[in-house]
Coordinates of C-alpha atoms in Angstrom, one line a residue:
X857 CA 17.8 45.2 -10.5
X858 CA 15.9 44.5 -13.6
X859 CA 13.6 47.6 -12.9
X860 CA 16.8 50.0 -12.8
X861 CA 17.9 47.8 -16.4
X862 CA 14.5 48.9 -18.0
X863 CA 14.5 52.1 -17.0
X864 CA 18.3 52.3 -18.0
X865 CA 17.0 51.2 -21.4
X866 CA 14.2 54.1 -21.2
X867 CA 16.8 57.1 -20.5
X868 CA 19.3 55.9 -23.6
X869 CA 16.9 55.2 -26.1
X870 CA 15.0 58.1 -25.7
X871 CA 14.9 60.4 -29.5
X872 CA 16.6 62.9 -27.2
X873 CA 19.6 61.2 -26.2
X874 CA 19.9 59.1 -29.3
X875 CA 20.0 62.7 -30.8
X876 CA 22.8 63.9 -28.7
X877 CA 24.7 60.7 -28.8
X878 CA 24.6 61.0 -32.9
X879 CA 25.2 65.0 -32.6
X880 CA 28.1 64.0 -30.4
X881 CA 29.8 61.5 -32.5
X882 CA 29.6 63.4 -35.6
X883 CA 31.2 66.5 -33.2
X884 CA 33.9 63.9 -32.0
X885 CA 34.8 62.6 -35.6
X886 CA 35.1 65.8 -36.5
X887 CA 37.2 67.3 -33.8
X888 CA 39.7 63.9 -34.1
X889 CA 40.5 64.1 -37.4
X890 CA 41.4 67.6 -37.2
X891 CA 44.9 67.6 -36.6
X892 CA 45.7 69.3 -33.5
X893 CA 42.5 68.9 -31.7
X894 CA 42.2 66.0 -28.9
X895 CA 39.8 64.1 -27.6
X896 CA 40.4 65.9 -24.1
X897 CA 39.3 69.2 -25.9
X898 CA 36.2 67.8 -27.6
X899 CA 35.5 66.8 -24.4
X900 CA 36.1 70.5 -22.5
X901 CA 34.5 72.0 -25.6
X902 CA 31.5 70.0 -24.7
X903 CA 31.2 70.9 -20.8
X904 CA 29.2 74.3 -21.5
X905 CA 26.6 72.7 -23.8
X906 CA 26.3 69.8 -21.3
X907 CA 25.3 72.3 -18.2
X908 CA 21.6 72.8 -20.1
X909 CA 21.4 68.9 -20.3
X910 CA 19.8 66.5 -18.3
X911 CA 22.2 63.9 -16.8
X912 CA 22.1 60.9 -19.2
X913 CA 22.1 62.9 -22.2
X914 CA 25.3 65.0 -21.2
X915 CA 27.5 61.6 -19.9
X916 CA 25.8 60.5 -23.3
X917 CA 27.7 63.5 -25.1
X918 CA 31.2 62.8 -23.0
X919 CA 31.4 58.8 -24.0
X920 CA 30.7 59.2 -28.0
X921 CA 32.6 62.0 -28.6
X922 CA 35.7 61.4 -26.9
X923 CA 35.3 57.4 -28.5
X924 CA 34.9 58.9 -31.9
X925 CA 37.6 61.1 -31.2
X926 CA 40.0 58.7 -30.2
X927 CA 39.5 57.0 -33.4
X928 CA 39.2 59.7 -35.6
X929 CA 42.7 60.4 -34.6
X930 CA 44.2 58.2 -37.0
X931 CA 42.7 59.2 -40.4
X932 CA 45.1 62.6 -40.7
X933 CA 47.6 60.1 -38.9
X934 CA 47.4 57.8 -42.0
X935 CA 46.7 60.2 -44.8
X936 CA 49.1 63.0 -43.5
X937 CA 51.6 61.5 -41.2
X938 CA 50.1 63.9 -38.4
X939 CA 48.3 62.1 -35.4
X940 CA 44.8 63.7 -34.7
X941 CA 45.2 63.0 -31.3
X942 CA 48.0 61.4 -28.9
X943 CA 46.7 58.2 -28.7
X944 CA 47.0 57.8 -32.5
X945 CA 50.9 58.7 -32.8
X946 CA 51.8 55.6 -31.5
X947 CA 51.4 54.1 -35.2
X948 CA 51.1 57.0 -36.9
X949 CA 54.3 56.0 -39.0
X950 CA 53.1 52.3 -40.3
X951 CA 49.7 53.6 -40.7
X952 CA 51.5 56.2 -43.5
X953 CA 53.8 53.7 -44.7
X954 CA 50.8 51.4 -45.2
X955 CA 49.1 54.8 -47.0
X956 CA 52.3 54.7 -49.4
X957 CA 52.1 51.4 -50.3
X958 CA 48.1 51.7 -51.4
X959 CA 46.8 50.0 -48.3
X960 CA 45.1 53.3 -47.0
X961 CA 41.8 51.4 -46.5
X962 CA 43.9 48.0 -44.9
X963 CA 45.2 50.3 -42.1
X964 CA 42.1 52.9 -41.8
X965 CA 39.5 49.8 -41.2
X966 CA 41.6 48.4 -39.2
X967 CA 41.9 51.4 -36.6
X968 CA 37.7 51.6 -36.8
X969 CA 37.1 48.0 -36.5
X970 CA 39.5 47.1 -33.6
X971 CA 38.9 50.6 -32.2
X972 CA 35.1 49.0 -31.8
X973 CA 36.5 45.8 -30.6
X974 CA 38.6 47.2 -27.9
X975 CA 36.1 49.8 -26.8
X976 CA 33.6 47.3 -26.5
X977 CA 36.0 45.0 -24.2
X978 CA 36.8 47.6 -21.9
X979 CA 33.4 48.3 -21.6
X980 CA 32.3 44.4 -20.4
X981 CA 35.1 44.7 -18.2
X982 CA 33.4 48.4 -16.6
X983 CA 30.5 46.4 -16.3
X984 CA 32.2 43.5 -14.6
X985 CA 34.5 45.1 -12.5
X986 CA 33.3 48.6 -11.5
X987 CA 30.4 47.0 -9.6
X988 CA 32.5 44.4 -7.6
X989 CA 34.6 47.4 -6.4
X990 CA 32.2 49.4 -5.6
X991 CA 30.8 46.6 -3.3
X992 CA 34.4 46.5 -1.9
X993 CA 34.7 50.4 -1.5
X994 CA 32.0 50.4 1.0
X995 CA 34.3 49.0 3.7
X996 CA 36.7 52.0 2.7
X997 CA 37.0 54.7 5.4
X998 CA 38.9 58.2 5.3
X999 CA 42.3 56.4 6.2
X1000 CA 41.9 53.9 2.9
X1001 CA 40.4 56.8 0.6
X1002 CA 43.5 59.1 2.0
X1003 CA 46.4 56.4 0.8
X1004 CA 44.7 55.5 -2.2
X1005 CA 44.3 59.4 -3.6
X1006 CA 47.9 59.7 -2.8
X1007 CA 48.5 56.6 -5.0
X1008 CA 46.4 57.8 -7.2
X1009 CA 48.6 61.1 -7.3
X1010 CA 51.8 59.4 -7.5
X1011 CA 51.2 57.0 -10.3
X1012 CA 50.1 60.2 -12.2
X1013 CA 53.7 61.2 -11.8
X1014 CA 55.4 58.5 -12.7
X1015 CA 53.4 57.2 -15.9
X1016 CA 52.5 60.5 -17.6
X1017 CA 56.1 61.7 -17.6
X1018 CA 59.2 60.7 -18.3
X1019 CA 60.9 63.1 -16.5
X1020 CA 59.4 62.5 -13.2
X1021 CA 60.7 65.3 -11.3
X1022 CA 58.7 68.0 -13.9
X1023 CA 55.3 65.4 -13.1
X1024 CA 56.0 66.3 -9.4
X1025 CA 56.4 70.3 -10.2
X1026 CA 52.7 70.2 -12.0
X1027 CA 51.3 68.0 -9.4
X1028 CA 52.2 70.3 -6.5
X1029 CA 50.8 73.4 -9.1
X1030 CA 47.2 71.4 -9.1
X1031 CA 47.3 71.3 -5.5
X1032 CA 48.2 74.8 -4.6
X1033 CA 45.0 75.8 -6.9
X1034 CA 43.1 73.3 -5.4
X1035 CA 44.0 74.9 -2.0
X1036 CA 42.5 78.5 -2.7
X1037 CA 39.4 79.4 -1.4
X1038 CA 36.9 78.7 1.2
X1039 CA 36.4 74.8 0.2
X1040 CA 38.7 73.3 3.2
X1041 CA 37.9 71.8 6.2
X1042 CA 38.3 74.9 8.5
X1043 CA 36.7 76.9 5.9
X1044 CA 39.5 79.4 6.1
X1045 CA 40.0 81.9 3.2
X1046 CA 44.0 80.7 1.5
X1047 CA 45.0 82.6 -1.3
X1048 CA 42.0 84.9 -2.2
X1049 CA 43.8 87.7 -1.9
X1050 CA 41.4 89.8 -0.7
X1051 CA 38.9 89.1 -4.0
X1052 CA 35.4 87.9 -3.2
X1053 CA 35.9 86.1 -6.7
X1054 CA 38.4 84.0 -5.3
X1055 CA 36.6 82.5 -2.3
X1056 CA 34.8 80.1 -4.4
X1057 CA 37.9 78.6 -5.7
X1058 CA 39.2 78.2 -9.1
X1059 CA 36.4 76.9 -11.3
X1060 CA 37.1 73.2 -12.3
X1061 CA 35.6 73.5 -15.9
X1062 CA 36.9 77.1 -16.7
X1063 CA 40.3 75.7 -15.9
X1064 CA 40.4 72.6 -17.7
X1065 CA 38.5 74.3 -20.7
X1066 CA 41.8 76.8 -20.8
X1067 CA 44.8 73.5 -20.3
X1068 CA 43.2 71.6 -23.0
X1069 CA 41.3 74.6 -25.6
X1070 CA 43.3 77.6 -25.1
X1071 CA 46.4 76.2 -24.9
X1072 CA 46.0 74.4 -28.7
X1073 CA 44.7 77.6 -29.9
X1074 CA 47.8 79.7 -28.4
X1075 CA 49.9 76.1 -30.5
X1076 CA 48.6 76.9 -33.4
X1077 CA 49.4 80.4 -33.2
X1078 CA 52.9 80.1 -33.1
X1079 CA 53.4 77.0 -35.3
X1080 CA 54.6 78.1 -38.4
X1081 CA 55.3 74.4 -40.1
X1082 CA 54.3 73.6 -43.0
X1083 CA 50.7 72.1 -43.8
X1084 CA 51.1 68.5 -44.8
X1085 CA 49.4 67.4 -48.5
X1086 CA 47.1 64.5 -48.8
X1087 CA 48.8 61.2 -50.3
X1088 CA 45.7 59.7 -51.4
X1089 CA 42.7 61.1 -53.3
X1090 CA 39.9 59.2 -52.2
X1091 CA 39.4 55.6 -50.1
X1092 CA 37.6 52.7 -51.2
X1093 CA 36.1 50.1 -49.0
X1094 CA 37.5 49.9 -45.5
X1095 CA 36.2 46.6 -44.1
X1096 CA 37.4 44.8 -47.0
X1097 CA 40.0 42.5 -45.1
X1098 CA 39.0 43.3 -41.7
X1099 CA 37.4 39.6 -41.3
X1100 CA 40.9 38.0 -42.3
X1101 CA 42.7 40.3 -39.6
X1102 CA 40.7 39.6 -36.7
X1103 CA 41.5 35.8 -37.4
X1104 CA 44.8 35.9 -38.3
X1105 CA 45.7 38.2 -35.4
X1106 CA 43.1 36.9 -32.0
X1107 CA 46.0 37.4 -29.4
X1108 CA 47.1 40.4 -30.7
X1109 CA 43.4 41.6 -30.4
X1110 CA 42.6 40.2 -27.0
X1111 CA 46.4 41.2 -25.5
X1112 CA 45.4 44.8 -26.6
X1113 CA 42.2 45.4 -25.0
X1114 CA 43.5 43.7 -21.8
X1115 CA 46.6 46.0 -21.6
X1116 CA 44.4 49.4 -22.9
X1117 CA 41.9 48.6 -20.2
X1118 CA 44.4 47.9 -17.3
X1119 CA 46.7 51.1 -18.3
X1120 CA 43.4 53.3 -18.6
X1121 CA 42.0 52.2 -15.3
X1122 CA 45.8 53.6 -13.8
X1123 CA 45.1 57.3 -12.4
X1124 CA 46.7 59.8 -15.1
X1125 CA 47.8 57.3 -17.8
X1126 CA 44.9 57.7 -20.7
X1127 CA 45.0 56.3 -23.8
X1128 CA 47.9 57.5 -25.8
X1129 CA 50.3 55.8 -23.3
X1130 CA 48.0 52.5 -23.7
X1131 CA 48.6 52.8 -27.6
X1132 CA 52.5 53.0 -26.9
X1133 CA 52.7 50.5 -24.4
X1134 CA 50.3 48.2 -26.7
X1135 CA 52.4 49.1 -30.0
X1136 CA 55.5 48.2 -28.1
X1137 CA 54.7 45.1 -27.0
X1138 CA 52.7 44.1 -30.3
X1139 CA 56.8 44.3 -31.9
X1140 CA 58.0 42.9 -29.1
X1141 CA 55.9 39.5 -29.5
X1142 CA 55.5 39.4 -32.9
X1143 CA 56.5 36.4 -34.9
X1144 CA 57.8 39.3 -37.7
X1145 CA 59.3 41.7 -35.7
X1146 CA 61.3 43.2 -38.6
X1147 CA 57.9 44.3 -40.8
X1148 CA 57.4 46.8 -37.9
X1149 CA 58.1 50.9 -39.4
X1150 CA 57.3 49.5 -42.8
X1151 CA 53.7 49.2 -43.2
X1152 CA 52.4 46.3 -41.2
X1153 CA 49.0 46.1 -40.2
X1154 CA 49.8 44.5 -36.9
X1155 CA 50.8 46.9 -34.6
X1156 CA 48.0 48.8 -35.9
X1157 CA 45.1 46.2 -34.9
X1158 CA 46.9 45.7 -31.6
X1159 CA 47.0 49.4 -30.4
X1160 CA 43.7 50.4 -31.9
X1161 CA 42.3 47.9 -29.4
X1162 CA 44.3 49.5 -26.6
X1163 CA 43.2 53.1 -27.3
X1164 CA 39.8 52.6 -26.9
X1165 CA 40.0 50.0 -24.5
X1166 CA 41.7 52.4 -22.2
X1167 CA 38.6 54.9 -22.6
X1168 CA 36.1 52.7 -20.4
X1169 CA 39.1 51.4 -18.1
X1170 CA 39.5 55.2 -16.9
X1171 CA 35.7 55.3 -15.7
X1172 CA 36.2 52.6 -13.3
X1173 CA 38.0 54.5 -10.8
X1174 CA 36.2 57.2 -11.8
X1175 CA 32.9 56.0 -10.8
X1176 CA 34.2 54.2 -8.1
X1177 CA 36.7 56.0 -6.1
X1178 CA 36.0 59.5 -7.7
X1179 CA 39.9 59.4 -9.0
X1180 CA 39.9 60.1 -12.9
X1181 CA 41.8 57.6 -14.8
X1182 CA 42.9 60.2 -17.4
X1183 CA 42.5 64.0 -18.5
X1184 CA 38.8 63.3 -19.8
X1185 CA 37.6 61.1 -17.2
X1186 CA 39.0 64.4 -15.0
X1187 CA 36.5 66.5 -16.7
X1188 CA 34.0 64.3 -16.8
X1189 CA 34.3 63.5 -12.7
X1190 CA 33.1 67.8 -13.0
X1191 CA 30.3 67.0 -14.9
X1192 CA 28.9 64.1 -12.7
X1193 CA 29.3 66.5 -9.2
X1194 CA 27.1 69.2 -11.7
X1195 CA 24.8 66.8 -12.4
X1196 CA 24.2 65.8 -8.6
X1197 CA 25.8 62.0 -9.9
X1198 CA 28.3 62.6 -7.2
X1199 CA 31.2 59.6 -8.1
X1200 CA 31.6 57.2 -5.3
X1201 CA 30.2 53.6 -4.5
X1202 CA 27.3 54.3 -3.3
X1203 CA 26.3 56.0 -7.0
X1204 CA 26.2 52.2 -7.7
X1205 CA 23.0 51.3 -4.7
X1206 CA 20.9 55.0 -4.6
X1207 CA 21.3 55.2 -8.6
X1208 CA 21.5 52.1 -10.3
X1209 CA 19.3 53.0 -12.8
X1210 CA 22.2 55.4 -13.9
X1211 CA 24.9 53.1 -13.7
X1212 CA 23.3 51.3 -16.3
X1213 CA 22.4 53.7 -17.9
X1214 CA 26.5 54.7 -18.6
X1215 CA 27.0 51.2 -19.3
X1216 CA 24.8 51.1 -22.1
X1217 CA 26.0 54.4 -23.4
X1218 CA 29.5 52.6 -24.0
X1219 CA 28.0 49.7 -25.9
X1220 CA 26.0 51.7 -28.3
X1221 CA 28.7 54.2 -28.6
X1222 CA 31.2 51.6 -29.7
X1223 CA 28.6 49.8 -31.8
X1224 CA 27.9 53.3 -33.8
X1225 CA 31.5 53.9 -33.8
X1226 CA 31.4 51.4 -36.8
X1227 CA 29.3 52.7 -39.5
X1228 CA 29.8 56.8 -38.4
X1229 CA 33.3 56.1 -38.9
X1230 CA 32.9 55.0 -42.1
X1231 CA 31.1 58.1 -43.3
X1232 CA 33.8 60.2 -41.5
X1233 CA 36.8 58.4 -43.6
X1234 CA 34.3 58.7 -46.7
X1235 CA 34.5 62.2 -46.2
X1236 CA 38.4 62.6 -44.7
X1237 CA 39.8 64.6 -47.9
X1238 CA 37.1 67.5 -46.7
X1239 CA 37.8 67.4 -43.1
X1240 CA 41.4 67.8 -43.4
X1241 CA 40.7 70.9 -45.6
X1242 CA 39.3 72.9 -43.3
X1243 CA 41.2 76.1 -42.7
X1244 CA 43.1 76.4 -39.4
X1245 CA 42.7 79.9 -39.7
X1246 CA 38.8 79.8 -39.3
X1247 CA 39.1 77.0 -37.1
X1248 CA 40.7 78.2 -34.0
X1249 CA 39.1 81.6 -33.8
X1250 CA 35.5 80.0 -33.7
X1251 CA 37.0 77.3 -31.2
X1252 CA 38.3 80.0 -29.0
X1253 CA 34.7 82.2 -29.5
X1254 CA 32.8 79.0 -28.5
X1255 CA 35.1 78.7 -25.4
X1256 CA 34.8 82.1 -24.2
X1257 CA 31.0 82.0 -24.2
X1258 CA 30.5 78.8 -23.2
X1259 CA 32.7 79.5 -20.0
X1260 CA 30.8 82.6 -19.4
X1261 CA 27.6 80.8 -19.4
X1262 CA 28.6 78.2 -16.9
X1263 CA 28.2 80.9 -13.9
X1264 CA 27.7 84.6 -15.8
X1265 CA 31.0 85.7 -14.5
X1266 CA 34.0 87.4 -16.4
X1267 CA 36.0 85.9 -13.8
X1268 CA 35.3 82.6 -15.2
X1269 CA 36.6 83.7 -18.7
X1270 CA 39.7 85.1 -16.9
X1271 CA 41.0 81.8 -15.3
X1272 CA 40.0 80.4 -18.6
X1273 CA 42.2 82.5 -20.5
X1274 CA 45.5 82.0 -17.7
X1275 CA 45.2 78.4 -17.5
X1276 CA 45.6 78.3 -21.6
X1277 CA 48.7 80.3 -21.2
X1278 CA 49.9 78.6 -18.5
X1279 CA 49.2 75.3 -20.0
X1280 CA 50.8 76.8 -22.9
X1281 CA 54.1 77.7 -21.4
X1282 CA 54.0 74.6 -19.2
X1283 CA 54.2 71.7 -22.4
X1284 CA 56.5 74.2 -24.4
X1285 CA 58.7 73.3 -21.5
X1286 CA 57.6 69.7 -21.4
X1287 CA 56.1 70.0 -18.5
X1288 CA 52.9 67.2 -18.6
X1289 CA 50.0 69.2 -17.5
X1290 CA 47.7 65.6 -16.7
X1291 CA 49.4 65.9 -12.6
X1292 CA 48.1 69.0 -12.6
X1293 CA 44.6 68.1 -13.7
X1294 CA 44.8 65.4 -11.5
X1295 CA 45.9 67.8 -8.4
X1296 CA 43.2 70.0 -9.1
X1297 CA 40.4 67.5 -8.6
X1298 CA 42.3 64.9 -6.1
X1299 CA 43.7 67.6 -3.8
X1300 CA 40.0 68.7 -1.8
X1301 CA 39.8 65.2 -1.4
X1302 CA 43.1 64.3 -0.2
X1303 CA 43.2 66.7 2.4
X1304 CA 39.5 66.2 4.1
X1305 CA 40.4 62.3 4.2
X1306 CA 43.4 64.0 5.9
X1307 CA 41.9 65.9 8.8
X1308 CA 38.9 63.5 9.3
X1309 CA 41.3 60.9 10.0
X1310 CA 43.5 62.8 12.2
X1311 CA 40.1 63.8 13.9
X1312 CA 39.4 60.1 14.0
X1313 CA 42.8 59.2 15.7
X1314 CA 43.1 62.3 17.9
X1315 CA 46.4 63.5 16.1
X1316 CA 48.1 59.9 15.7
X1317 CA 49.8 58.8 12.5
X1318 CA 50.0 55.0 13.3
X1319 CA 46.4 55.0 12.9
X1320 CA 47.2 55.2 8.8
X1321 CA 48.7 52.2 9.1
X1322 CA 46.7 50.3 11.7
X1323 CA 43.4 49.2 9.0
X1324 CA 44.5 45.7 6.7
X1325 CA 43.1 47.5 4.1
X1326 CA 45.3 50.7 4.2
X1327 CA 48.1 49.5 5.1
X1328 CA 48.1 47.1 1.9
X1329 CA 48.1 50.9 0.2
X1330 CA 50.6 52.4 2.1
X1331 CA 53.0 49.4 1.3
X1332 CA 52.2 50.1 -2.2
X1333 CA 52.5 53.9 -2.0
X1334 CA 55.2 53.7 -0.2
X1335 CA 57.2 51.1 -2.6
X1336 CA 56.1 53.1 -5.8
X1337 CA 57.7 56.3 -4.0
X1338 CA 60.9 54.3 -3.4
X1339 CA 61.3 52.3 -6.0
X1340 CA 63.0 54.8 -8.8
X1341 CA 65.9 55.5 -6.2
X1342 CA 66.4 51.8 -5.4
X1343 CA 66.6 51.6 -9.3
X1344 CA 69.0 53.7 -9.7
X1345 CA 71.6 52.3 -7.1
X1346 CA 70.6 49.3 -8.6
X1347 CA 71.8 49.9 -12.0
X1348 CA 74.3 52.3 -11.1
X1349 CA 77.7 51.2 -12.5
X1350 CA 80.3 50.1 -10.1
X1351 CA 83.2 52.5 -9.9
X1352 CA 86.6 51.6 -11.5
X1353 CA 89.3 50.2 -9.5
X1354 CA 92.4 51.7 -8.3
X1355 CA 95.3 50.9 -9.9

């Protein structure tokens, strides 16, 4: 074990990866506070440069800049009133009424300290936890890796949408693409078409690069709102106060991290809804529940732990199971099968060394968070100047090549290009596009734990049920399927009696 720690130790602090990581973070930063542009698109921006890196250095990439991101997303959300990312609008209004008041710094420091804090929470409990699963995932055959992809699937629905039935529409959509191609079990051509292009499949990292780059390109296009001005000038010292915050507020601090990291580690939920489920419940325990929407600092400490928290929670399925926990960890379960650091629990006894490895990555990333963020709110005013109209064209250049470079294929480019529009058209509609991301990279999986345990059970269904293990999941897959119509008889009001 301690051999695999030291040589952990030797792969991160290496001038190379220490290079990236630092290139990375100042990448994220900037990509977060640009309003408009998420950390899941830092993150597909980043999947072209990562294919000419060796392993550590390109999961080093992933974990700063999508960190940084994530709290980068609140400086246009307090200075402008627009969230840089999703997981920042959950307080984007008492971060800007804080602004208006002249405690820009009070609410900025405290979305970078406890941002830090809450990162660095989640990332003890990866450590903890992802190993002691992995242990446990060894005992899991086809018929346990079949129900809990389904779960997997299902929670997507129901927590990334409020509107269910529309989660169920783009789920079905990432499975039929997930379907085309040669990659099945009978390695029958579906869908192709007659196209030799199309036997491989629809590329994973052209796809995602088109959802999540493209489609906020083709947004910016057509918004014709307004640009926001700047309330403030210039910010002073941010950690002035921090200190008195984290004592005056410990539960609110702890509660955060704990939710972020549980909501994170639940297969499509992601950060953003860990910031609203945090914010929420900061208001709903408060002992001043009626300073909330006016500028009070702490719904801000509470769900700038969650956001971050909720970063490392996504990995631990992700390593584990292979099941992303969120949109990034989706793109980043790509990245690993590049890299030959195929997700799964036995990445935790042939590669230790790069378990590690990963861990580490999250603690200095968190750590560095600190003073880089510091320089990036130094330098806010700037960031948020940057023309939109420059902007996107060089984001949509650097897509376009860096998809063609993956494989030298215009093909590549071309499902690039209808994935953005499709994306596009998909959340103008309100349509969540995560089920579909999640579809994409569960459905191969779903369906070979399918027909191997059919294979296994020569064709009989009862065999699903007939492990402890799996049918503990099919209970629960089975409840979380039924419980929204036992809801709604439940609550359904009784009809009027006759006169």
């Amino acid at each position: 074990m301690w051999n695999a720690v030291l040589q952990a130790f030797a792969m991160v602090f290496e001038p190379y990866t220490i290079f990236v990581m630092i290139g990375a973070s100042l990448f994220g930063l900037f990509v977060g506070a640009v309003p408009g542009l998420t950390a899941t698109m830092a993150t597909a921006l980043l999947v072209p440069v990562t294919f000419f890196m060796p392993p550590i250095p390109a999961i080093a990439a992933m974990v700063t800049a999508t960190a940084m991101a994530i709290f980068s997303g609140d400086i246009p959300g307090c200075l402008l009133r627009i969230p840089g990312t999703p997981a920042s609008a959950a307080y984007t209004d008492e971060a800007y009424a804080m602004t208006r008041k002249g405690d820009a710094e009070l609410a900025l420091g405290a979305g970078l300290v406890f941002s830090a804090v809450g990162g660095l929470f989640g990332t003890v409990v990866l450590i903890v936890a992802a190993p002691a699963l992995a242990e446990f995932a060894l005992n899991f055959s086809s018929f346990e890796y079949f129900w809990l992809v389904l779960l997997g699937l299902t929670c997507a629905v129901f927590i990334t949408s409020d509107q269910p039935l529309k989660g169920i529409v783009t789920l079905f959509l990432g499975l039929l693409v997930a379907c085309v191609g040669l990659g099945n079990p009978a390695g029958y051509p579906r869908f192709t078409f007659g196209n030799a292009e199309m036997t491989g499949g629809i590329g994973m990292i052209p796809m995602m690069v088109g959802m999540f780059a493209v489609s906020e390109v083709l947004r910016y296009m057509v918004d014709t709102t307004p640009k926001a001005e700047l309330v403030v000038e210039r910010v002073g010292n941010v950690m002035r106060g921090q200190w008195e915050l984290a004592k005056k507020y410990p539960v609110q601090i702890l509660r955060g991290s704990a939710l972020g990291t549980a909501v994170g580690a639940l297969p499509g939920a992601g950060a953003d809804i860990a910031a609203w489920m945090s914010y929420a419940m900061s208001k709903k325990f408060s002992k001043e529940p009626e300073k909330f929407g006016t500028g009070h600092v702490e719904g801000i400490v509470e769900s700038g732990s969650a956001n971050n928290s909720a970063l490392a929670g996504a990995w631990i399925p992700a390593l584990v199971f292979g099941i992303p926990g969120d949109s990034i960890t989706a793109i980043v379960i790509g990245v690993l099968y590049m890299k030959n650091m195929n997700p799964g629990p036995t990445l935790f006894t042939t590669n230790p060394q790069n378990i590690y490895a990963v861990f580490l990555l999250f603690i200095v990333a968190n750590i560095i968070m600190v003073p880089l963020g510091i320089l990036c709110i130094k330098v806010a005013k700037r960031i948020l100047q940057v023309p939109r109209e420059i902007l996107m064209p060089v984001i949509l250049l650097f897509c376009i090549v860096g998809t063609f470079a993956i494989n030298n294929t215009v093909f590549d480019v071309a499902i690039m290009l209808v994935a953005g529009i499709v994306a596009y058209v998909l959340e103008a509609n309100r349509f969540p596009i995560a089920p579909a991301i999640l579809g994409v990279v569960l459905g191969g999986m779903l369906e070979e734990n399918f027909i191997t345990s059919m294979i296994k059970s020569n064709g009989s269904l009862t065999a699903f049920f007939s492990r402890p293990i799996a049918l503990v999941l099919a209970v629960i897959t089975i409840v979380v399927w039924l419980a929204p119509v036992v809801m709604r008889f439940v609550r359904k009001p009784p009809a009027p009696a006759a006169a």
